[in-house]
Amino acid sequence: MNIIQTKYGMVQGTEINNYTVFKGIPYAKPPTGDLRFRYPVETNAWDGIYQADKFPPACMQAMPEKDDFYYKEFGAAKNFSEDSLYINVWTPAADSDTMLPVAVWLYGGACIGGYCAEKEFDGA
């Protein structure tokens, strides 16, 4: 089950260790221009199959110092963008009809750092 249908269109994930991983599925329009400092606006549907095979950029933030505890422990994002309203999904389901519990994890960072691709947030 690495292609699913969403209300926005088809999404293809990647098989990793008996999980299907969907990385970087957009859930809102980029909060730039007229959308900056506004509530999120629903994204547009897409044609074709969205390739959800790479993590999205991290939200804009200052880079930690190399000797900072958090940098040593968790690393730091390499790509940053205001276009950062995406979700990552890991599922062991064999098909889209399988009903499983859901856990939602919001990454930390005290509103000054952190991103969804930190190694400790790997859902597998």
CSV table of C-alpha atoms in Angstrom, one decimal:
chain,number,residue,atom,x,y,z
A,1,MET,CA,0.0,0.0,0.0
A,2,ASN,CA,2.3,2.8,-1.1
A,3,ILE,CA,-0.3,4.8,-3.1
A,4,ILE,CA,-3.4,6.2,-1.4
A,5,GLN,CA,-6.2,8.5,-2.4
A,6,THR,CA,-6.7,11.7,-0.4
A,7,LYS,CA,-9.3,14.4,-0.9
A,8,TYR,CA,-6.5,16.4,-2.7
A,9,GLY,CA,-5.3,13.6,-5.0
A,10,MET,CA,-3.2,10.5,-5.1
A,11,VAL,CA,-0.1,10.2,-2.8
A,12,GLN,CA,2.7,7.8,-3.2
A,13,GLY,CA,4.8,6.8,-0.2
A,14,THR,CA,7.9,4.7,0.3
A,15,GLU,CA,8.2,1.2,1.8
A,16,ILE,CA,10.6,1.1,4.7
A,17,ASN,CA,10.9,-1.8,7.1
A,18,ASN,CA,7.3,-3.1,6.7
A,19,TYR,CA,6.0,0.5,7.0
A,20,THR,CA,4.7,2.8,4.3
A,21,VAL,CA,6.2,6.3,4.9
A,22,PHE,CA,4.6,9.3,3.4
A,23,LYS,CA,6.9,12.3,3.8
A,24,GLY,CA,5.9,15.9,3.2
A,25,ILE,CA,2.2,15.8,2.3
A,26,PRO,CA,1.0,19.4,2.1
A,27,TYR,CA,-2.0,20.1,4.4
A,28,ALA,CA,-2.3,23.9,3.7
A,29,LYS,CA,-1.1,26.5,1.2
A,30,PRO,CA,2.3,28.0,1.9
A,31,PRO,CA,1.9,30.8,4.5
A,32,THR,CA,3.6,33.4,2.3
A,33,GLY,CA,2.6,36.7,0.7
A,34,ASP,CA,-1.0,37.5,1.6
A,35,LEU,CA,-1.3,34.3,3.6
A,36,ARG,CA,1.5,35.3,6.1
A,37,PHE,CA,0.3,35.6,9.7
A,38,ARG,CA,-3.1,34.2,8.8
A,39,TYR,CA,-4.9,31.0,9.7
A,40,PRO,CA,-3.8,28.1,7.4
A,41,VAL,CA,-5.7,27.9,4.1
A,42,GLU,CA,-6.7,24.5,2.7
A,43,THR,CA,-4.3,23.4,-0.1
A,44,ASN,CA,-5.4,22.9,-3.7
A,45,ALA,CA,-6.0,19.5,-5.2
A,46,TRP,CA,-3.3,18.2,-7.5
A,47,ASP,CA,-3.2,16.2,-10.7
A,48,GLY,CA,-1.3,13.0,-11.0
A,49,ILE,CA,0.5,11.3,-8.1
A,50,TYR,CA,2.1,13.4,-5.4
A,51,GLN,CA,5.5,11.9,-4.6
A,52,ALA,CA,5.7,11.9,-0.7
A,53,ASP,CA,9.3,10.6,-0.6
A,54,LYS,CA,11.3,13.4,1.1
A,55,PHE,CA,10.9,15.4,4.2
A,56,PRO,CA,9.8,19.0,3.8
A,57,PRO,CA,11.9,22.0,4.7
A,58,ALA,CA,12.0,23.1,8.3
A,59,CYS,CA,10.2,26.3,9.4
A,60,MET,CA,12.4,29.4,9.4
A,61,GLN,CA,14.5,29.5,12.5
A,62,ALA,CA,18.0,30.4,13.8
A,63,MET,CA,20.6,27.7,13.4
A,64,PRO,CA,21.9,26.3,16.8
A,65,GLU,CA,25.6,26.7,17.6
A,66,LYS,CA,27.7,23.6,16.9
A,67,ASP,CA,28.5,23.2,20.6
A,68,ASP,CA,24.8,23.6,21.7
A,69,PHE,CA,23.3,20.5,23.5
A,70,TYR,CA,20.4,20.2,21.1
A,71,TYR,CA,22.6,20.4,18.1
A,72,LYS,CA,24.8,17.6,19.4
A,73,GLU,CA,21.8,15.5,20.4
A,74,PHE,CA,19.4,16.0,17.5
A,75,GLY,CA,21.4,17.7,14.7
A,76,ALA,CA,20.0,20.6,12.7
A,77,ALA,CA,17.8,21.1,9.7
A,78,LYS,CA,19.6,21.8,6.4
A,79,ASN,CA,16.8,23.3,4.4
A,80,PHE,CA,14.5,26.1,5.6
A,81,SER,CA,11.4,27.7,4.1
A,82,GLU,CA,8.3,29.6,5.1
A,83,ASP,CA,6.6,26.9,2.9
A,84,SER,CA,6.6,24.3,5.7
A,85,LEU,CA,3.0,23.2,6.3
A,86,TYR,CA,3.3,19.5,5.7
A,87,ILE,CA,2.6,16.2,7.5
A,88,ASN,CA,4.6,13.0,7.6
A,89,VAL,CA,2.8,9.6,8.1
A,90,TRP,CA,4.1,6.2,8.9
A,91,THR,CA,1.7,3.2,8.7
A,92,PRO,CA,2.1,-0.6,9.0
A,93,ALA,CA,-1.3,-1.0,7.3
A,94,ALA,CA,-1.4,-3.5,4.4
A,95,ASP,CA,-4.2,-1.6,2.7
A,96,SER,CA,-6.3,1.5,3.0
A,97,ASP,CA,-9.2,-0.3,4.6
A,98,THR,CA,-7.2,-1.4,7.6
A,99,MET,CA,-8.3,0.5,10.7
A,100,LEU,CA,-5.5,1.3,13.1
A,101,PRO,CA,-5.0,3.7,16.1
A,102,VAL,CA,-3.4,7.0,15.2
A,103,ALA,CA,-0.8,8.9,17.2
A,104,VAL,CA,-0.1,12.5,16.4
A,105,TRP,CA,3.3,13.9,17.3
A,106,LEU,CA,4.0,17.6,17.2
A,107,TYR,CA,7.7,18.2,17.3
A,108,GLY,CA,9.1,20.4,20.0
A,109,GLY,CA,11.5,23.3,19.9
A,110,ALA,CA,9.9,25.8,22.3
A,111,CYS,CA,8.7,27.8,19.2
A,112,ILE,CA,12.3,28.7,18.3
A,113,GLY,CA,13.6,25.5,16.8
A,114,GLY,CA,12.9,21.9,15.8
A,115,TYR,CA,11.6,20.3,12.7
A,116,CYS,CA,9.7,17.2,11.6
A,117,ALA,CA,12.6,15.2,10.2
A,118,GLU,CA,14.7,15.1,13.4
A,119,LYS,CA,16.0,11.6,13.9
A,120,GLU,CA,14.1,11.0,17.2
A,121,PHE,CA,10.8,11.5,15.3
A,122,ASP,CA,11.3,8.6,12.9
A,123,GLY,CA,7.9,6.8,13.2
A,124,ALA,CA,9.3,3.4,12.2
